[in-house]
Amino acid sequence: MSSFLEKHQRTHYCHEVSIEDVGKEVVLFGWVNIRRDHGGLIFVDLRDRFGVTQVVFHPETDARVHELGHHLRTEYCLGIKGKVNPRPEGMTNYNLKTGEIEVDIIDFEVFSRSKTPPFLIEDDIDVHEEIRLKYRYLDLRRNKIKKNMVIRSSVCHAVRTYFNEHKFIEVETPSLTKSTPEGARDYLVPSRVQKGSFYALPQSPQIFKQLLMVSGLDRYYQIVKCFRDEDLRSDRQPEFTQIDVEMSFVTQDIIFKLMEGMVSKVWYEIKGIAPQTPFPRITYEEAMERYGLDAPDTRFGLELTNVTSIFTESKFKVFNTIANAGDGSLIKAINFKGGADLPRSQIDALEKIVKVYGAKGLAYIRVTEKEWASPIVKFFSEKEKEQLVEKLNIEVGDVILFGAGSKKVVNDSLGHLREHLGETRGLIDPEKDSFVWVVDFPMFEYDDDEKRYVAVHHPFTAPKTEDMPLLDTDPGKCRANAYDLVLNGHEIGGGSIRIHQTELQSKVFSLLGITQERAQQKFGFLLDALQYGPPPHGGIAFGLDRMIMLLSGINNIRDVIAFPKTQKASCLMSECPSNVDAQQLLELGLKVIVED
Amino acid sequence: MSSFLEKHQRTHYCHEVSIEDVGKEVVLFGWVNIRRDHGGLIFVDLRDRFGVTQVVFHPETDARVHELGHHLRTEYCLGIKGKVNPRPEGMTNYNLKTGEIEVDIIDFEVFSRSKTPPFLIEDDIDVHEEIRLKYRYLDLRRNKIKKNMVIRSSVCHAVRTYFNEHKFIEVETPSLTKSTPEGARDYLVPSRVQKGSFYALPQSPQIFKQLLMVSGLDRYYQIVKCFRDEDLRSDRQPEFTQIDVEMSFVTQDIIFKLMEGMVSKVWYEIKGIAPQTPFPRITYEEAMERYGLDAPDTRFGLELTNVTSIFTESKFKVFNTIANAGDGSLIKAINFKGGADLPRSQIDALEKIVKVYGAKGLAYIRVTEKEWASPIVKFFSEKEKEQLVEKLNIEVGDVILFGAGSKKVVNDSLGHLREHLGETRGLIDPEKDSFVWVVDFPMFEYDDDEKRYVAVHHPFTAPKTEDMPLLDTDPGKCRANAYDLVLNGHEIGGGSIRIHQTELQSKVFSLLGITQERAQQKFGFLLDALQYGPPPHGGIAFGLDRMIMLLSGINNIRDVIAFPKTQKASCLMSECPSNVDAQQLLELGLKVIVED
């Protein structure tokens, strides 16, 4: 225990001392941000969580204290007592609240010294992320990272306050649980008491939140850690946080309205402006048609237009074949207004992008005063050209980009091409946030490898009432009461109305190739629960990490997590995962048979 | 999707409809709590999360609807539309807000039917806990369990709001982490990416919260799931929830004041009265002396008195030997006022209790008008008796109970005897909540089995400044800046001021027999962090489950957890832990060598 701490209580945080405090004695705690030793005067910018105050060691104030001031170094941790003075004329910094004053040090204590940090505690540093993650406790001193933690804390509190005001109850669901069938791999936890048995860490509290509805809790929420043992992409973490919600006796409309309220509150608290509600809605079908993607960035136009029907009798063989394939293949085009000045080299670059998504090439037309410059246009009839002009509103200066082939490849490639153009060609207002509900997702998609249907959302999702008969006739066409909330091209939440009827649930399991035995073994307790008066219910889950990322305007998910893992699921600071004592494994009845 | 839901939105929850709504049409959702079918009129008590409304099927209102009403059974889930009427004269129930009205049903829909539940959805049922846990979703419909979930949610919100108002920031620490050295066994999570390596689930975020202080976040809190693979006692769960707090630049006084504010707020929100603050403090030493236990129930007196010095020259050999042993052995007594009417059989029963804690027997004196009835008093001198009278304030009608032997056994046995008498002899006002800080815990206790010191709190706890020299001379006597918050004899929180100096941390590790190599391997990242200007810091953690238990006035920890595990760490509902596919283990490079 420090004697300074026993004697002095903090009077201000470092961002609080202002011209109004002149003449007062203050006590501040913090770190040496910058030190300028002029021999006579020693200036220290003292930094705490909130800001910086300039403190000064005057030789005249106390010679002993001044002498000790010479020994301070960057990142030393201090407590100081001093008197607030106005800064000398010409030294004021009006950009800072504390910029008009300085604190003349009367007494101080070095709580701890610091080695030279491996990187500067500044916003713009050029240092490999691995170093930052190894010294995360120093990285978190940087405003750029710290502010994300502050935003995150504020968001969580806003979310919880909102839900509490709307009669939701927060319930903790188990972390040691049973495998859920969300498709991804579970993290397992061996049981010592029952050797050879395992818990699974939850991929989501899906079944538990449905059970809470069966138990009549009516409105549930939780901000909860979930786990997926996936091969990580750059925006995935093995543990991630979800804003999890479930409600009874609701329609999609009721859920949307409440969630729009929540999102508005969060945006207002953090950005000071609430987005306009209700959010627009488009169907999955329409999203694919217009944007090629199910999470469209609706901040800009540049939509896809289906031009298949124009080419059913075309002399251009490639298009003709596709237009007549009868297997859903199609031809779509983007009219990139004013893009005709794109040099050939840039069009080649665009072609590389569509090829990533399986397209064979990128057909185009550059519309100049003089001509339609294009390798393919010579095959087009006048009628085809007229129809294109009409359908795509072609004008001089445009460039038309075509995708042709299977529905999946065309949508995927043009969808991503569109996003690329949006991002790189200045079509996006970075201040704008564009929310959209994507609704009516398909129930199933056919998995060619496994030769069976898989659930697009999850196996507990209810089909749309009007599509119910399709379960028997054409399940692939059946739409679900499932929805995503999309922001600027990123899915930030997704949910559905759930099945609350045992018979329907069994039918869906069977369509998914889940045998009755397997269903009973995996989620028998949910099937049992549905036999005791389950209410109609539905819900949604938001990815908190991604939401914070978008709110903070950054693009590295690790920057919004205090202690993140790398893409190899390691913590570079604590060096986990790590070896464990042989004794520990023995107690679990386990043996390592393959080591990396 | 139900057509009733599409047509009708809920107008009220079932506790809200009152005499003021007479004449209105209302829409309610809920469950059939009780149904009385009088052939003509059918009464249904419709229950939702908040309460009950009586709904009535009148044959005259709609014959078809009335006919359908006959088919309702308990726990069917319904939506109803009806008109609010005053109850007929003589049928009013003034105890309920909804007791003056009934709802005449115009239309309704059965959302789902229910099998007969395995137990009644009522508060006082006689059913084995195993059945309740297997059907937890039904158990949670019972008010007795549900109300604990509501309290829990309110407590969490009150706690978070409080901390947010006091400049704390909520930070999520990792769940997949590295072993912490809290003494208990870790739950392990095998890594697939690095086969043969393991994560550990956190026993507490101890190291991470200290790192957050190093990173300058100043005030941290989190309501967080923690894990311990222990052999479970009745009030332990493998996963439990902690209100976790850490602060920089603080003294014990500052922490106490802020935590008293938090606890007061919680108590006020739930019970409507805030406990008086500041809470009294006693040292560990004094708690042991006066109550025999380090978590004393201070709602009643019946304190222990040390009478060793009275018997140094006693003719009563047993006491004489102990009084002169010189090894810390002692003689303590409890004066149970007015207990002289205890029959011999009850004193025998008390003797059984002290024997559980290692006492060989229970010496006593019954003080009647006539005599000191006791098997031992004949050996006492008059002077000894006089001294007893004075020290214990002995009066006619008292019974004096003695413990004699080693300090540990005497404190333990008389301490528990005292609690037993308090609970069973009506000495405790059940409305009273008695908080006390127990401070100045010892740093170390000597483990006779392992022949070394172990940390009483944890290895990061700072010694008291004035006891620092004892680390070199007599570590067993060194007191720590460690404290517990005790409520009614239960520890509800514990914490300490931490070590923020590397050299001191190394010294403590070495006293604990933790080699430098092992320390570096286990918490090298903390030791590294302490080299970069760590602030002085301290914190505390509260057991949320136990706090809710005490707030709800119940004594089964499973009743405050939505989906608890049994004492064998199983979930009876989902039947986890369970077997996993061989393929899953193969992917982890693991083999089960012992099965239960």
CSV table of N, CA and C in Angstrom, one decimal, chain B residues 443-515:
chain,number,residue,atom,x,y,z
B,443,MET,N,-2.0,-13.7,5.3
B,443,MET,CA,-1.5,-13.9,4.0
B,443,MET,C,-1.5,-15.4,3.6
B,444,PHE,N,-0.9,-16.2,4.6
B,444,PHE,CA,-0.7,-17.6,4.3
B,444,PHE,C,-1.3,-18.5,5.4
B,445,GLU,N,-1.5,-19.7,5.0
B,445,GLU,CA,-1.7,-20.7,6.1
B,445,GLU,C,-0.8,-21.9,5.7
B,446,TYR,N,-0.4,-22.5,6.8
B,446,TYR,CA,0.6,-23.6,6.5
B,446,TYR,C,-0.2,-24.9,6.2
B,447,ASP,N,0.2,-25.5,5.1
B,447,ASP,CA,-0.5,-26.8,4.7
B,447,ASP,C,0.4,-27.9,5.2
B,448,ASP,N,-0.2,-28.6,6.2
B,448,ASP,CA,0.6,-29.7,6.9
B,448,ASP,C,0.9,-30.8,5.9
B,449,ASP,N,0.0,-31.1,5.0
B,449,ASP,CA,0.2,-32.2,4.0
B,449,ASP,C,1.3,-31.8,3.1
B,450,GLU,N,1.2,-30.7,2.5
B,450,GLU,CA,2.2,-30.3,1.5
B,450,GLU,C,3.4,-29.7,2.1
B,451,LYS,N,3.4,-29.5,3.4
B,451,LYS,CA,4.6,-28.9,4.1
B,451,LYS,C,5.0,-27.6,3.5
B,452,ARG,N,4.1,-26.8,3.2
B,452,ARG,CA,4.4,-25.4,2.7
B,452,ARG,C,3.3,-24.5,3.0
B,453,TYR,N,3.6,-23.2,2.8
B,453,TYR,CA,2.5,-22.2,2.9
B,453,TYR,C,1.6,-22.2,1.7
B,454,VAL,N,0.4,-22.0,1.9
B,454,VAL,CA,-0.5,-21.7,0.8
B,454,VAL,C,-1.2,-20.4,1.0
B,455,ALA,N,-1.6,-19.7,-0.1
B,455,ALA,CA,-2.2,-18.4,0.0
B,455,ALA,C,-3.6,-18.6,0.5
B,456,VAL,N,-4.0,-17.8,1.5
B,456,VAL,CA,-5.3,-17.8,2.1
B,456,VAL,C,-6.3,-17.2,1.0
B,457,HIS,N,-5.9,-16.1,0.4
B,457,HIS,CA,-6.7,-15.5,-0.6
B,457,HIS,C,-6.2,-16.0,-2.0
B,458,HIS,N,-5.3,-15.3,-2.6
B,458,HIS,CA,-4.6,-15.9,-3.8
B,458,HIS,C,-3.2,-15.2,-3.9
B,459,PRO,N,-2.4,-15.7,-4.7
B,459,PRO,CA,-1.0,-15.3,-4.7
B,459,PRO,C,-0.7,-13.9,-5.1
B,460,PHE,N,-1.8,-13.2,-5.5
B,460,PHE,CA,-1.5,-11.8,-6.0
B,460,PHE,C,-1.9,-10.8,-4.9
B,461,THR,N,-2.3,-11.3,-3.8
B,461,THR,CA,-2.7,-10.4,-2.7
B,461,THR,C,-1.6,-9.7,-2.0
B,462,ALA,N,-1.7,-8.4,-1.7
B,462,ALA,CA,-0.6,-7.7,-1.1
B,462,ALA,C,-0.7,-7.8,0.4
B,463,PRO,N,0.5,-7.9,1.0
B,463,PRO,CA,0.6,-7.9,2.5
B,463,PRO,C,0.3,-6.5,3.0
B,464,LYS,N,-0.1,-6.5,4.3
B,464,LYS,CA,-0.3,-5.1,4.9
B,464,LYS,C,1.1,-4.5,5.0
B,465,THR,N,1.2,-3.2,4.7
B,465,THR,CA,2.5,-2.5,4.7
B,465,THR,C,3.2,-2.8,6.0
B,466,GLU,N,2.5,-2.6,7.2
B,466,GLU,CA,3.2,-2.8,8.5
B,466,GLU,C,3.7,-4.2,8.7
B,467,ASP,N,3.1,-5.2,8.0
B,467,ASP,CA,3.5,-6.6,8.2
B,467,ASP,C,4.6,-7.0,7.2
B,468,MET,N,5.0,-6.1,6.3
B,468,MET,CA,5.9,-6.5,5.3
B,468,MET,C,7.2,-7.2,5.8
B,469,PRO,N,7.8,-6.7,6.9
B,469,PRO,CA,9.0,-7.3,7.4
B,469,PRO,C,8.8,-8.8,7.8
B,470,LEU,N,7.5,-9.1,8.2
B,470,LEU,CA,7.2,-10.5,8.6
B,470,LEU,C,7.4,-11.5,7.5
B,471,LEU,N,7.4,-11.0,6.2
B,471,LEU,CA,7.6,-11.9,5.1
B,471,LEU,C,8.9,-12.6,5.2
B,472,ASP,N,9.9,-11.9,5.8
B,472,ASP,CA,11.3,-12.4,6.0
B,472,ASP,C,11.4,-13.2,7.3
B,473,THR,N,10.7,-12.8,8.3
B,473,THR,CA,10.9,-13.4,9.6
B,473,THR,C,9.9,-14.4,10.0
B,474,ASP,N,8.6,-14.1,9.8
B,474,ASP,CA,7.5,-15.1,10.3
B,474,ASP,C,6.3,-14.9,9.4
B,475,PRO,N,6.4,-15.5,8.1
B,475,PRO,CA,5.4,-15.3,7.1
B,475,PRO,C,4.0,-15.7,7.7
B,476,GLY,N,3.9,-16.7,8.5
B,476,GLY,CA,2.6,-17.2,9.0
B,476,GLY,C,1.9,-16.1,9.8
B,477,LYS,N,2.6,-15.1,10.3
B,477,LYS,CA,2.0,-14.1,11.1
B,477,LYS,C,1.6,-12.8,10.2
B,478,CYS,N,2.0,-12.9,9.0
B,478,CYS,CA,1.8,-11.7,8.1
B,478,CYS,C,0.4,-11.6,7.7
B,479,ARG,N,-0.2,-10.4,7.9
B,479,ARG,CA,-1.6,-10.2,7.5
B,479,ARG,C,-1.6,-9.6,6.1
B,480,ALA,N,-2.7,-9.9,5.4
B,480,ALA,CA,-2.9,-9.4,4.0
B,480,ALA,C,-3.9,-8.3,4.0
B,481,ASN,N,-3.8,-7.5,2.9
B,481,ASN,CA,-4.9,-6.5,2.6
B,481,ASN,C,-6.0,-7.2,1.9
B,482,ALA,N,-6.5,-8.2,2.6
B,482,ALA,CA,-7.6,-9.0,2.0
B,482,ALA,C,-8.8,-8.9,2.9
B,483,TYR,N,-10.0,-9.0,2.3
B,483,TYR,CA,-11.2,-8.8,3.0
B,483,TYR,C,-12.4,-9.6,2.4
B,484,ASP,N,-13.3,-9.9,3.2
B,484,ASP,CA,-14.6,-10.6,2.8
B,484,ASP,C,-15.7,-9.7,3.2
B,485,LEU,N,-16.8,-9.8,2.4
B,485,LEU,CA,-18.0,-9.2,2.9
B,485,LEU,C,-18.9,-10.4,3.3
B,486,VAL,N,-19.4,-10.3,4.5
B,486,VAL,CA,-20.2,-11.4,5.1
B,486,VAL,C,-21.6,-10.9,5.3
B,487,LEU,N,-22.5,-11.7,4.9
B,487,LEU,CA,-23.9,-11.4,5.2
B,487,LEU,C,-24.6,-12.6,5.9
B,488,ASN,N,-25.1,-12.3,7.1
B,488,ASN,CA,-25.8,-13.4,7.9
B,488,ASN,C,-25.1,-14.7,7.9
B,489,GLY,N,-23.8,-14.6,8.1
B,489,GLY,CA,-23.0,-15.8,8.2
B,489,GLY,C,-22.5,-16.4,6.9
B,490,HIS,N,-22.8,-15.8,5.8
B,490,HIS,CA,-22.3,-16.3,4.5
B,490,HIS,C,-21.4,-15.3,3.8
B,491,GLU,N,-20.3,-15.8,3.3
B,491,GLU,CA,-19.4,-14.9,2.6
B,491,GLU,C,-20.1,-14.6,1.3
B,492,ILE,N,-20.3,-13.3,1.0
B,492,ILE,CA,-20.9,-13.0,-0.4
B,492,ILE,C,-19.9,-12.4,-1.3
B,493,GLY,N,-18.8,-11.9,-0.7
B,493,GLY,CA,-17.8,-11.3,-1.6
B,493,GLY,C,-16.4,-11.4,-0.9
B,494,GLY,N,-15.4,-11.3,-1.8
B,494,GLY,CA,-14.1,-11.3,-1.2
B,494,GLY,C,-13.1,-10.7,-2.2
B,495,GLY,N,-12.1,-10.0,-1.6
B,495,GLY,CA,-11.1,-9.4,-2.5
B,495,GLY,C,-9.9,-9.0,-1.7
B,496,SER,N,-9.1,-8.2,-2.4
B,496,SER,CA,-7.8,-7.7,-1.8
B,496,SER,C,-7.2,-6.6,-2.6
B,497,ILE,N,-6.3,-5.9,-1.9
B,497,ILE,CA,-5.4,-5.0,-2.6
B,497,ILE,C,-4.3,-6.0,-3.2
B,498,ARG,N,-4.0,-5.7,-4.5
B,498,ARG,CA,-3.1,-6.6,-5.2
B,498,ARG,C,-1.6,-6.1,-5.1
B,499,ILE,N,-0.7,-7.0,-5.3
B,499,ILE,CA,0.7,-6.7,-5.4
B,499,ILE,C,0.9,-6.0,-6.8
B,500,HIS,N,1.5,-4.8,-6.8
B,500,HIS,CA,1.8,-4.3,-8.1
B,500,HIS,C,3.3,-4.1,-8.3
B,501,GLN,N,4.1,-4.7,-7.5
B,501,GLN,CA,5.6,-4.6,-7.6
B,501,GLN,C,6.1,-6.0,-8.0
B,502,THR,N,6.9,-6.1,-9.1
B,502,THR,CA,7.4,-7.4,-9.5
B,502,THR,C,8.2,-8.1,-8.4
B,503,GLU,N,9.1,-7.3,-7.7
B,503,GLU,CA,9.9,-7.9,-6.7
B,503,GLU,C,9.1,-8.6,-5.6
B,504,LEU,N,8.1,-7.8,-5.1
B,504,LEU,CA,7.3,-8.3,-4.0
B,504,LEU,C,6.5,-9.6,-4.5
B,505,GLN,N,6.0,-9.5,-5.8
B,505,GLN,CA,5.3,-10.7,-6.4
B,505,GLN,C,6.2,-11.9,-6.4
B,506,SER,N,7.5,-11.7,-6.8
B,506,SER,CA,8.4,-12.8,-6.8
B,506,SER,C,8.6,-13.4,-5.5
B,507,LYS,N,8.7,-12.5,-4.5
B,507,LYS,CA,9.0,-13.0,-3.1
B,507,LYS,C,7.8,-13.8,-2.6
B,508,VAL,N,6.6,-13.4,-2.9
B,508,VAL,CA,5.4,-14.1,-2.5
B,508,VAL,C,5.3,-15.5,-3.2
B,509,PHE,N,5.6,-15.5,-4.5
B,509,PHE,CA,5.7,-16.7,-5.2
B,509,PHE,C,6.6,-17.7,-4.5
B,510,SER,N,7.8,-17.1,-4.1
B,510,SER,CA,8.8,-18.0,-3.6
B,510,SER,C,8.4,-18.5,-2.2
B,511,LEU,N,7.7,-17.7,-1.4
B,511,LEU,CA,7.2,-18.2,-0.1
B,511,LEU,C,6.2,-19.3,-0.3
B,512,LEU,N,5.4,-19.2,-1.4
B,512,LEU,CA,4.4,-20.2,-1.7
B,512,LEU,C,5.0,-21.4,-2.4
B,513,GLY,N,6.3,-21.5,-2.5
B,513,GLY,CA,7.0,-22.6,-3.2
B,513,GLY,C,6.7,-22.7,-4.7
B,514,ILE,N,6.4,-21.5,-5.3
B,514,ILE,CA,6.2,-21.5,-6.7
B,514,ILE,C,7.6,-21.1,-7.3
B,515,THR,N,8.2,-22.0,-8.0
B,515,THR,CA,9.5,-21.6,-8.5
B,515,THR,C,9.4,-20.5,-9.6
